[in-house]
Coordinates of N, CA and C in Angstrom, one line a residue:
M1 N 22.6 85.5 138.5 CA 22.5 84.0 138.6 C 22.1 83.6 140.0
T2 N 21.1 82.7 140.2 CA 20.7 82.3 141.5 C 21.6 81.2 142.1
A3 N 22.0 81.5 143.3 CA 22.9 80.5 144.0 C 22.2 79.3 144.3
Q4 N 23.0 78.2 144.2 CA 22.4 76.9 144.5 C 22.3 76.7 146.0
S5 N 21.3 76.1 146.5 CA 21.2 75.7 147.9 C 21.8 74.3 148.1
P6 N 22.1 73.9 149.3 CA 22.6 72.6 149.5 C 21.6 71.6 149.1
E7 N 22.1 70.4 148.7 CA 21.1 69.3 148.4 C 20.2 69.0 149.5
S8 N 18.9 68.8 149.2 CA 18.0 68.3 150.2 C 18.2 66.8 150.4
P9 N 17.6 66.2 151.5 CA 17.8 64.7 151.6 C 17.2 64.0 150.4
E10 N 16.2 64.5 149.7 CA 15.6 63.8 148.7 C 16.6 63.6 147.4
T11 N 17.5 64.6 147.3 CA 18.4 64.5 146.1 C 19.8 64.1 146.6
L12 N 20.0 63.7 147.9 CA 21.3 63.4 148.3 C 21.9 62.1 147.6
D13 N 21.0 61.1 147.3 CA 21.6 60.0 146.6 C 22.2 60.4 145.3
R14 N 21.6 61.4 144.5 CA 22.1 61.8 143.3 C 23.4 62.6 143.5
A15 N 23.4 63.4 144.6 CA 24.6 64.1 144.9 C 25.8 63.2 145.2
L16 N 25.5 62.1 146.0 CA 26.5 61.1 146.2 C 27.1 60.4 145.0
A17 N 26.1 60.2 144.1 CA 26.6 59.6 142.8 C 27.5 60.5 142.1
R18 N 27.3 61.8 142.1 CA 28.1 62.7 141.4 C 29.5 63.0 142.2
S19 N 29.4 63.0 143.4 CA 30.6 63.4 144.3 C 31.5 62.1 144.6
Q20 N 30.9 60.9 144.4 CA 31.7 59.7 144.7 C 32.0 59.5 146.1
G21 N 31.0 59.8 147.0 CA 31.3 59.5 148.5 C 30.8 60.6 149.3
L22 N 30.6 60.1 150.6 CA 30.2 61.2 151.6 C 31.3 62.3 151.8
D23 N 32.5 61.9 151.9 CA 33.6 62.9 152.2 C 33.6 63.9 151.1
T24 N 33.5 63.5 149.9 CA 33.5 64.5 148.8 C 32.3 65.3 148.9
L25 N 31.2 64.7 149.2 CA 29.9 65.5 149.2 C 30.0 66.6 150.2
L26 N 30.5 66.3 151.5 CA 30.5 67.2 152.5 C 31.6 68.3 152.2
R27 N 32.7 67.9 151.5 CA 33.7 68.9 151.0 C 33.1 69.9 150.0
D28 N 32.3 69.3 149.2 CA 31.6 70.2 148.2 C 30.7 71.2 148.9
L29 N 30.1 70.7 150.0 CA 29.1 71.5 150.7 C 29.8 72.7 151.3
T30 N 31.0 72.5 151.9 CA 31.8 73.6 152.5 C 32.3 74.6 151.4
D31 N 32.7 74.0 150.2 CA 33.2 74.9 149.1 C 32.0 75.7 148.6
R32 N 30.8 75.1 148.6 CA 29.6 75.9 148.2 C 29.3 77.0 149.3
A33 N 29.5 76.7 150.5 CA 29.3 77.7 151.5 C 30.1 78.9 151.4
V34 N 31.4 78.7 150.9 CA 32.3 79.8 150.7 C 31.8 80.6 149.5
R35 N 31.3 80.0 148.5 CA 30.8 80.7 147.4 C 29.6 81.6 147.7
E36 N 28.7 81.0 148.6 CA 27.4 81.7 148.8 C 27.4 82.7 149.9
V37 N 28.4 82.6 150.8 CA 28.4 83.5 152.0 C 29.4 84.7 151.7
P38 N 29.0 85.9 151.6 CA 29.9 87.0 151.3 C 31.0 87.2 152.4
G39 N 32.2 87.3 152.0 CA 33.3 87.5 152.9 C 34.0 86.2 153.4
A40 N 33.4 85.1 153.1 CA 34.0 83.8 153.5 C 35.0 83.4 152.5
V41 N 36.2 83.0 153.1 CA 37.3 82.4 152.2 C 37.5 81.0 152.6
A42 N 36.9 80.5 153.7 CA 37.0 79.0 154.1 C 35.9 78.7 155.0
C43 N 35.5 77.4 155.0 CA 34.4 76.9 155.8 C 34.7 75.5 156.3
S44 N 34.2 75.2 157.5 CA 34.4 73.8 157.9 C 33.1 73.4 158.7
I45 N 33.1 72.1 158.9 CA 32.0 71.5 159.7 C 32.6 70.7 160.9
T46 N 32.1 71.2 162.1 CA 32.7 70.5 163.3 C 31.5 69.6 163.8
V47 N 31.8 68.4 164.2 CA 30.9 67.5 164.9 C 31.5 66.7 165.9
R48 N 30.8 66.5 167.0 CA 31.3 65.7 168.1 C 31.0 64.2 167.8
R49 N 32.2 63.4 167.8 CA 32.1 62.0 167.5 C 32.9 61.3 168.5
A50 N 32.2 60.2 169.0 CA 33.0 59.4 170.1 C 33.5 60.3 171.2
D51 N 32.7 61.3 171.6 CA 33.0 62.2 172.7 C 34.1 63.1 172.5
R52 N 34.4 63.4 171.2 CA 35.5 64.4 170.9 C 35.0 65.1 169.7
L53 N 35.4 66.4 169.6 CA 35.2 67.2 168.5 C 36.1 66.9 167.4
M54 N 35.6 66.9 166.1 CA 36.4 66.7 164.9 C 35.9 67.5 163.8
T55 N 36.7 67.7 162.9 CA 36.3 68.4 161.6 C 35.8 67.4 160.6
L56 N 34.6 67.4 160.3 CA 34.0 66.4 159.4 C 34.3 66.7 158.0
A57 N 34.4 67.9 157.7 CA 34.8 68.4 156.3 C 35.3 69.8 156.3
G58 N 36.1 70.2 155.4 CA 36.6 71.5 155.3 C 36.8 71.9 153.8
S59 N 36.6 73.1 153.5 CA 36.7 73.7 152.1 C 38.2 73.7 151.7
S60 N 38.4 73.9 150.4 CA 39.7 73.8 149.8 C 40.6 75.0 150.4
G61 N 40.0 76.0 150.9 CA 40.8 77.2 151.4 C 41.1 77.2 152.9
L62 N 40.7 76.1 153.5 CA 40.8 76.0 154.9 C 42.2 75.8 155.4
P63 N 42.8 76.7 156.1 CA 44.2 76.6 156.6 C 44.4 75.4 157.6
S64 N 45.5 74.6 157.3 CA 45.6 73.4 158.1 C 45.8 73.7 159.6
G65 N 45.0 72.9 160.4 CA 45.1 73.1 161.8 C 44.3 74.0 162.4
L66 N 43.5 74.9 161.7 CA 42.7 76.0 162.2 C 41.7 75.5 163.1
D67 N 41.0 74.4 162.9 CA 40.0 73.8 163.8 C 40.7 73.0 164.8
L68 N 41.7 72.2 164.4 CA 42.4 71.3 165.4 C 42.9 72.0 166.6
R69 N 43.5 73.2 166.4 CA 44.0 74.0 167.5 C 42.9 74.4 168.5
Q70 N 41.7 74.5 168.0 CA 40.7 74.8 169.0 C 40.3 73.5 169.8
Y71 N 40.3 72.4 169.1 CA 39.9 71.2 169.8 C 41.0 70.8 170.8
E72 N 42.3 71.0 170.4 CA 43.4 70.8 171.4 C 43.3 71.6 172.7
N73 N 42.9 72.9 172.4 CA 42.8 73.8 173.6 C 41.5 73.8 174.3
G74 N 40.5 73.2 173.7 CA 39.1 73.1 174.2 C 38.5 74.5 174.3
S75 N 39.0 75.3 173.4 CA 38.6 76.8 173.3 C 38.6 77.3 172.0
G76 N 37.6 78.1 171.6 CA 37.5 78.7 170.3 C 36.1 78.9 169.8
P77 N 35.9 79.7 168.8 CA 34.5 79.9 168.4 C 33.8 78.7 167.9
C78 N 34.3 77.8 167.2 CA 33.6 76.6 166.8 C 33.4 75.6 167.9
V79 N 34.2 75.6 168.9 CA 34.1 74.8 170.1 C 32.9 75.3 170.9
D80 N 32.9 76.7 171.1 CA 31.9 77.3 171.9 C 30.5 77.1 171.2
A81 N 30.4 77.3 169.9 CA 29.2 77.2 169.1 C 28.6 75.8 169.2
A82 N 29.5 74.8 169.1 CA 29.1 73.4 169.2 C 28.6 73.0 170.6
E83 N 29.3 73.5 171.6 CA 29.0 73.1 173.0 C 27.9 73.9 173.6
T84 N 27.7 75.1 173.2 CA 26.6 76.0 173.8 C 25.4 76.1 172.9
D85 N 25.5 75.6 171.7 CA 24.4 75.7 170.7 C 24.0 77.2 170.5
S86 N 24.9 78.1 170.6 CA 24.8 79.5 170.3 C 25.9 80.0 169.4
P87 N 25.6 80.9 168.5 CA 26.5 81.5 167.5 C 27.7 82.2 168.2
R88 N 28.8 82.2 167.5 CA 30.0 82.9 168.0 C 30.5 83.7 166.8
Y89 N 30.7 85.1 167.0 CA 31.2 85.9 166.0 C 32.3 86.8 166.5
S90 N 33.4 86.8 165.8 CA 34.5 87.7 166.1 C 34.8 88.6 164.8
P91 N 34.4 89.8 164.8 CA 34.7 90.6 163.6 C 36.1 90.8 163.3
D92 N 36.9 90.9 164.4 CA 38.4 91.1 164.2 C 39.1 90.4 165.3
L93 N 39.8 89.3 164.9 CA 40.6 88.5 165.9 C 41.7 89.3 166.5
A94 N 42.1 90.3 165.8 CA 43.3 91.1 166.4 C 42.8 91.9 167.6
E95 N 41.5 92.0 167.8 CA 41.0 92.7 169.0 C 40.2 91.7 169.9
E96 N 40.4 90.4 169.6 CA 39.5 89.4 170.4 C 40.3 89.0 171.7
T97 N 39.5 88.8 172.8 CA 40.1 88.4 174.1 C 39.6 87.2 174.6
R98 N 38.6 86.5 173.9 CA 37.9 85.3 174.4 C 38.7 84.0 174.3
W99 N 39.5 84.0 173.3 CA 40.3 82.7 173.0 C 41.7 83.0 172.7
P100 N 42.6 83.5 173.6 CA 43.9 84.0 173.3 C 44.8 83.0 172.5
A101 N 44.8 81.7 173.0 CA 45.8 80.8 172.4 C 45.3 80.4 170.9
Y102 N 44.0 80.3 170.7 CA 43.5 80.1 169.4 C 43.7 81.4 168.5
T103 N 43.5 82.6 169.1 CA 43.5 83.8 168.2 C 44.9 84.0 167.7
E104 N 45.9 83.8 168.5 CA 47.3 83.9 168.1 C 47.5 83.0 166.9
Y105 N 47.1 81.8 166.9 CA 47.3 80.8 165.9 C 46.5 81.3 164.6
A106 N 45.3 81.6 164.7 CA 44.5 82.1 163.6 C 45.0 83.3 162.9
L107 N 45.5 84.2 163.7 CA 46.1 85.4 163.0 C 47.3 85.0 162.2
A108 N 48.1 84.0 162.8 CA 49.4 83.7 162.0 C 48.9 83.0 160.6
T109 N 47.8 82.5 160.5 CA 47.4 81.9 159.3 C 46.7 82.9 158.3
G110 N 46.6 84.1 158.8 CA 45.9 85.2 158.0 C 44.5 85.4 158.3
V111 N 43.9 84.6 159.2 CA 42.4 84.7 159.4 C 42.2 86.0 160.4
R112 N 41.2 86.8 160.0 CA 41.0 87.9 160.9 C 39.5 88.0 161.4
C113 N 38.6 87.2 160.8 CA 37.2 87.3 161.1 C 36.7 85.9 161.1
V114 N 35.9 85.5 162.1 CA 35.3 84.2 162.3 C 33.9 84.2 162.7
L115 N 33.1 83.3 162.1 CA 31.7 83.2 162.4 C 31.4 81.7 162.6
A116 N 31.0 81.3 163.7 CA 30.6 79.8 164.0 C 29.2 79.7 164.3
L117 N 28.5 78.9 163.7 CA 27.1 78.7 163.9 C 26.7 77.3 164.3
P118 N 25.9 77.1 165.3 CA 25.6 75.7 165.7 C 24.8 75.0 164.6
L119 N 25.0 73.7 164.5 CA 24.2 72.9 163.5 C 23.4 71.9 164.3
A120 N 22.1 71.7 163.9 CA 21.2 70.8 164.5 C 21.4 69.4 164.0
V121 N 22.4 68.6 164.6 CA 22.7 67.3 164.1 C 22.2 66.3 165.0
E122 N 21.3 65.4 164.4 CA 20.7 64.3 165.2 C 21.7 63.3 165.7
G123 N 21.5 62.8 167.0 CA 22.4 61.8 167.5 C 23.8 62.2 167.9
E124 N 24.1 63.6 167.8 CA 25.4 64.0 168.2 C 25.1 65.2 169.2
T125 N 26.0 65.3 170.1 CA 25.8 66.3 171.2 C 26.3 67.7 170.9
G126 N 26.9 68.0 169.7 CA 27.4 69.3 169.3 C 28.0 69.3 168.0
A127 N 27.6 70.4 167.3 CA 28.1 70.5 165.8 C 28.0 72.0 165.5
A128 N 28.9 72.4 164.6 CA 28.9 73.8 164.2 C 29.4 73.9 162.7
L129 N 28.9 75.0 162.1 CA 29.4 75.3 160.7 C 30.2 76.6 160.9
N130 N 31.4 76.5 160.5 CA 32.4 77.6 160.7 C 32.8 78.3 159.5
F131 N 32.8 79.7 159.5 CA 33.3 80.5 158.4 C 34.4 81.4 158.8
Y132 N 35.3 81.6 157.9 CA 36.5 82.3 158.1 C 36.8 83.4 157.0
G133 N 37.2 84.6 157.5 CA 37.5 85.7 156.6 C 38.9 86.2 156.9
V134 N 39.4 86.9 155.8 CA 40.8 87.4 156.0 C 40.9 89.0 156.2
E135 N 39.7 89.6 156.2 CA 39.6 91.0 156.5 C 38.8 91.3 157.7
P136 N 39.1 92.3 158.5 CA 38.3 92.6 159.7 C 36.9 92.9 159.3
G137 N 35.9 92.3 159.9 CA 34.5 92.6 159.6 C 34.0 92.0 158.3
S138 N 34.9 91.2 157.6 CA 34.5 90.7 156.3 C 33.2 89.8 156.2
L139 N 32.9 89.2 157.4 CA 31.7 88.3 157.5 C 30.5 89.0 157.9
G140 N 30.6 90.3 158.3 CA 29.5 91.0 158.8 C 28.2 91.0 157.9
E141 N 28.4 91.3 156.6 CA 27.3 91.4 155.7 C 26.8 90.0 155.2
G142 N 27.6 88.9 155.5 CA 27.2 87.6 155.2 C 26.6 86.9 156.3
R143 N 26.4 87.4 157.4 CA 25.9 86.6 158.6 C 24.5 86.1 158.4
E144 N 23.7 86.8 157.8 CA 22.3 86.3 157.5 C 22.3 85.2 156.4
A145 N 23.2 85.3 155.4 CA 23.2 84.3 154.4 C 23.9 83.0 155.0
A146 N 24.8 83.2 156.0 CA 25.4 82.1 156.6 C 24.5 81.3 157.5
R147 N 23.5 82.1 158.2 CA 22.5 81.4 159.0 C 21.5 80.6 158.2
T148 N 21.1 81.2 157.0 CA 20.3 80.4 156.2 C 20.9 79.2 155.5
F149 N 22.2 79.4 155.3 CA 22.9 78.2 154.7 C 23.1 77.1 155.8
A150 N 23.3 77.5 157.0 CA 23.5 76.5 158.1 C 22.3 75.7 158.3
V151 N 21.1 76.3 158.2 CA 19.9 75.6 158.4 C 19.7 74.5 157.4
R152 N 20.0 74.9 156.1 CA 19.9 74.0 155.0 C 21.0 72.9 155.2
A153 N 22.1 73.3 155.4 CA 23.2 72.4 155.5 C 23.0 71.3 156.5
A154 N 22.3 71.6 157.6 CA 22.1 70.7 158.7 C 21.4 69.5 158.2
D155 N 20.4 69.7 157.2 CA 19.7 68.6 156.6 C 20.6 67.6 155.9
V156 N 21.5 68.2 155.1 CA 22.5 67.5 154.4 C 23.4 66.7 155.3
V157 N 23.9 67.3 156.3 CA 24.8 66.7 157.2 C 24.1 65.5 157.9
N158 N 22.9 65.7 158.4 CA 22.1 64.7 159.1 C 21.9 63.6 158.2
E159 N 21.5 63.8 157.0 CA 21.3 62.6 156.0 C 22.7 61.9 155.7
A160 N 23.7 62.7 155.6 CA 25.0 62.1 155.3 C 25.4 61.2 156.4
L161 N 25.2 61.6 157.7 CA 25.7 60.8 158.9 C 24.7 59.6 159.0
R162 N 23.5 59.8 158.6 CA 22.6 58.7 158.6 C 23.0 57.5 157.6
I163 N 23.4 58.0 156.5 CA 23.9 57.0 155.5 C 25.2 56.3 156.0
E164 N 26.0 57.2 156.6 CA 27.3 56.6 157.1 C 27.0 55.6 158.2
R165 N 26.1 55.8 159.1 CA 25.7 54.9 160.1 C 25.1 53.6 159.5
Q166 N 24.4 53.7 158.5 CA 23.7 52.6 157.8 C 24.8 51.7 157.1
R167 N 25.8 52.4 156.5 CA 26.9 51.6 155.9 C 27.7 51.0 156.9
S168 N 28.0 51.6 158.0 CA 28.8 51.0 159.1 C 28.0 49.8 159.6
S169 N 26.8 49.9 159.9 CA 26.0 48.8 160.3 C 26.0 47.6 159.4
A170 N 25.9 48.0 158.1 CA 25.9 46.9 157.1 C 27.2 46.2 157.1
A171 N 28.3 46.9 157.2 CA 29.6 46.4 157.3 C 29.8 45.5 158.5
D172 N 29.3 45.9 159.6 CA 29.3 45.1 160.8 C 28.6 43.7 160.6
V173 N 27.4 43.8 160.0 CA 26.7 42.6 159.8 C 27.5 41.7 158.8
R174 N 28.0 42.3 157.8 CA 28.8 41.4 156.8 C 30.0 40.7 157.5
T175 N 30.7 41.5 158.4 CA 31.8 41.0 159.2 C 31.3 39.9 160.1
A176 N 30.2 40.1 160.8 CA 29.6 39.1 161.6 C 29.3 37.8 160.9
L177 N 28.7 37.9 159.8 CA 28.3 36.8 158.9 C 29.6 36.0 158.5
I178 N 30.6 36.7 158.1 CA 31.8 36.0 157.7 C 32.4 35.3 158.8
S179 N 32.4 35.9 160.0 CA 33.0 35.3 161.2 C 32.3 34.1 161.5
R180 N 30.9 34.2 161.5 CA 30.1 33.0 161.8 C 30.3 31.8 160.9
S181 N 30.5 32.2 159.7 CA 30.8 31.1 158.7 C 32.1 30.4 159.0
V182 N 33.1 31.2 159.2 CA 34.5 30.6 159.6 C 34.4 29.8 160.7
I183 N 33.7 30.3 161.8 CA 33.6 29.5 163.1 C 32.9 28.2 162.9
D184 N 31.8 28.2 162.1 CA 31.0 27.0 161.9 C 31.8 26.0 161.1
Q185 N 32.6 26.5 160.1 CA 33.5 25.5 159.4 C 34.6 24.9 160.4
A186 N 35.1 25.6 161.3 CA 36.1 25.2 162.2 C 35.4 24.2 163.1
V187 N 34.2 24.4 163.6 CA 33.5 23.4 164.4 C 33.3 22.1 163.6
G188 N 32.9 22.3 162.4 CA 32.7 21.0 161.6 C 34.0 20.3 161.4
I189 N 35.1 20.9 161.2 CA 36.3 20.2 161.1 C 36.7 19.5 162.3
L190 N 36.5 20.1 163.5 CA 36.9 19.4 164.7 C 35.9 18.2 165.0
M191 N 34.6 18.4 164.6 CA 33.7 17.3 164.9 C 34.1 16.1 164.0
A192 N 34.5 16.3 162.9 CA 34.9 15.2 162.0 C 36.2 14.6 162.4
R193 N 37.1 15.4 162.8 CA 38.5 15.0 163.1 C 38.4 14.3 164.5
E194 N 37.8 14.8 165.5 CA 37.8 14.3 166.9 C 36.6 13.4 167.2
R195 N 35.7 13.4 166.2 CA 34.4 12.6 166.5 C 33.7 13.1 167.8
I196 N 33.4 14.3 167.9 CA 32.7 15.0 169.0 C 31.6 15.8 168.4
D197 N 30.7 16.2 169.4 CA 29.5 16.9 168.9 C 29.9 18.4 168.8
A198 N 29.0 19.2 168.3 CA 29.2 20.7 168.1 C 29.5 21.4 169.4
Q199 N 28.8 21.1 170.4 CA 29.0 21.9 171.7 C 30.5 21.6 172.2
R200 N 30.9 20.4 172.2 CA 32.3 20.1 172.6 C 33.3 20.7 171.7
A201 N 33.1 20.7 170.5 CA 34.0 21.3 169.5 C 34.1 22.9 169.8
M202 N 33.0 23.5 170.0 CA 33.0 24.9 170.3 C 33.8 25.2 171.6
E203 N 33.6 24.4 172.6 CA 34.2 24.6 173.9 C 35.8 24.5 173.6
R204 N 36.2 23.5 172.9 CA 37.6 23.3 172.6 C 38.2 24.6 171.9
L205 N 37.5 25.1 171.0 CA 38.0 26.3 170.3 C 38.0 27.5 171.2
R206 N 37.1 27.6 172.0 CA 37.0 28.7 173.0 C 38.2 28.7 173.9
R207 N 38.4 27.4 174.4 CA 39.6 27.3 175.4 C 40.9 27.6 174.7
A208 N 41.1 27.1 173.5 CA 42.3 27.3 172.7 C 42.5 28.8 172.5
S209 N 41.4 29.5 172.2 CA 41.5 31.0 172.0 C 41.9 31.7 173.2
Q210 N 41.3 31.3 174.4 CA 41.7 31.9 175.6 C 43.3 31.6 176.0
H211 N 43.6 30.3 175.7 CA 44.9 29.8 176.1 C 46.0 30.5 175.2
T212 N 45.8 30.7 173.9 CA 46.7 31.3 173.0 C 46.7 32.8 172.9
N213 N 45.4 33.4 173.5 CA 45.2 34.8 173.4 C 45.1 35.2 171.9
I214 N 44.5 34.4 171.2 CA 44.1 34.7 169.8 C 42.6 34.8 169.6
K215 N 42.1 35.8 168.9 CA 40.7 35.9 168.8 C 40.1 34.6 168.2
L216 N 38.9 34.2 168.6 CA 38.3 33.0 168.2 C 38.1 33.0 166.6
R217 N 37.7 34.2 166.0 CA 37.5 34.1 164.6 C 38.9 33.8 163.9
D218 N 40.0 34.5 164.4 CA 41.3 34.3 163.8 C 41.8 32.9 163.9
L219 N 41.5 32.3 165.1 CA 41.9 31.0 165.4 C 41.2 29.9 164.4
C220 N 39.9 30.2 164.2 CA 39.1 29.3 163.3 C 39.6 29.5 162.0
D221 N 39.9 30.7 161.6 CA 40.4 31.0 160.2 C 41.6 30.2 159.9
E222 N 42.6 30.1 160.9 CA 43.8 29.4 160.7 C 43.5 27.9 160.6
L223 N 42.6 27.4 161.4 CA 42.3 26.0 161.4 C 41.6 25.6 160.0
V224 N 40.7 26.5 159.6 CA 40.1 26.2 158.2 C 41.1 26.3 157.1
A225 N 42.1 27.2 157.2 CA 43.1 27.4 156.1 C 44.0 26.2 156.2
R226 N 44.4 25.7 157.3 CA 45.3 24.5 157.4 C 44.6 23.2 156.8
A227 N 43.3 23.2 157.2 CA 42.6 22.0 156.7 C 42.3 22.0 155.2
S228 N 42.3 23.2 154.6 CA 42.1 23.3 153.1 C 43.4 23.4 152.4
G229 N 44.5 23.5 153.2 CA 45.9 23.5 152.6 C 46.1 24.9 152.0
G230 N 45.4 25.9 152.4 CA 45.6 27.3 151.8 C 46.1 28.3 152.9
A231 N 46.3 29.5 152.4 CA 46.8 30.5 153.3 C 45.7 31.1 154.2
S232 N 45.9 31.7 155.4 CA 44.9 32.2 156.2 C 44.3 33.4 155.5
R233 N 43.0 33.3 155.4 CA 42.3 34.5 154.7 C 42.3 35.6 155.7
G234 N 42.2 35.4 157.0 CA 42.0 36.7 157.8 C 43.2 37.4 158.0
R235 N 44.4 36.8 157.7 CA 45.7 37.6 157.9 C 46.5 37.8 156.6
Q236 N 45.8 37.8 155.5 CA 46.6 38.0 154.3 C 46.9 39.6 154.3

């Protein structure tokens, strides 16, 4: 039976529909990596976000804290692969000397073999695809399959992050539009109540916001709610 390759960007929308979201899609990707790479029992995706490394997704067999311990120590195969853009392979962690703090923790989880491959992720300064094995040398025969998978997986991760950025941008726009609407309503209320123009109404709202240390949008939301006799929408 021919193994499936990761979804290309062209089929990502259909994959999203099946997986019901980016998180599930990337989790499915790491699970598939475990199935396709000989010797792998777990896989994770490391990406630098907001100037810190984080695990974007992990397979169902990933021991808890395995990646996090590397980020906390600033040392480990996936950290090195992400930061140097070079592969890191340890056939037997019991004989590894490069990452002593991480090695001790990994061995305690039953991991003996690690392969971390850099991922070419656009807009991020470092990323890696990490494979874990429970037997010494267990990932040796799967290194070529892992490299092939990493190249294809990078396309999926890039597209997933692009969609995430688009959704975040759209959410920001919606929030801005809602805020603008509430502020405009509050300005209108003050204009009618105080018989002043729009500029003076906005100045009063801004001064009140600064004086009370309440965000302008929240202050306007309270004013609109009181004027309409309803509860505050922004603080429900």
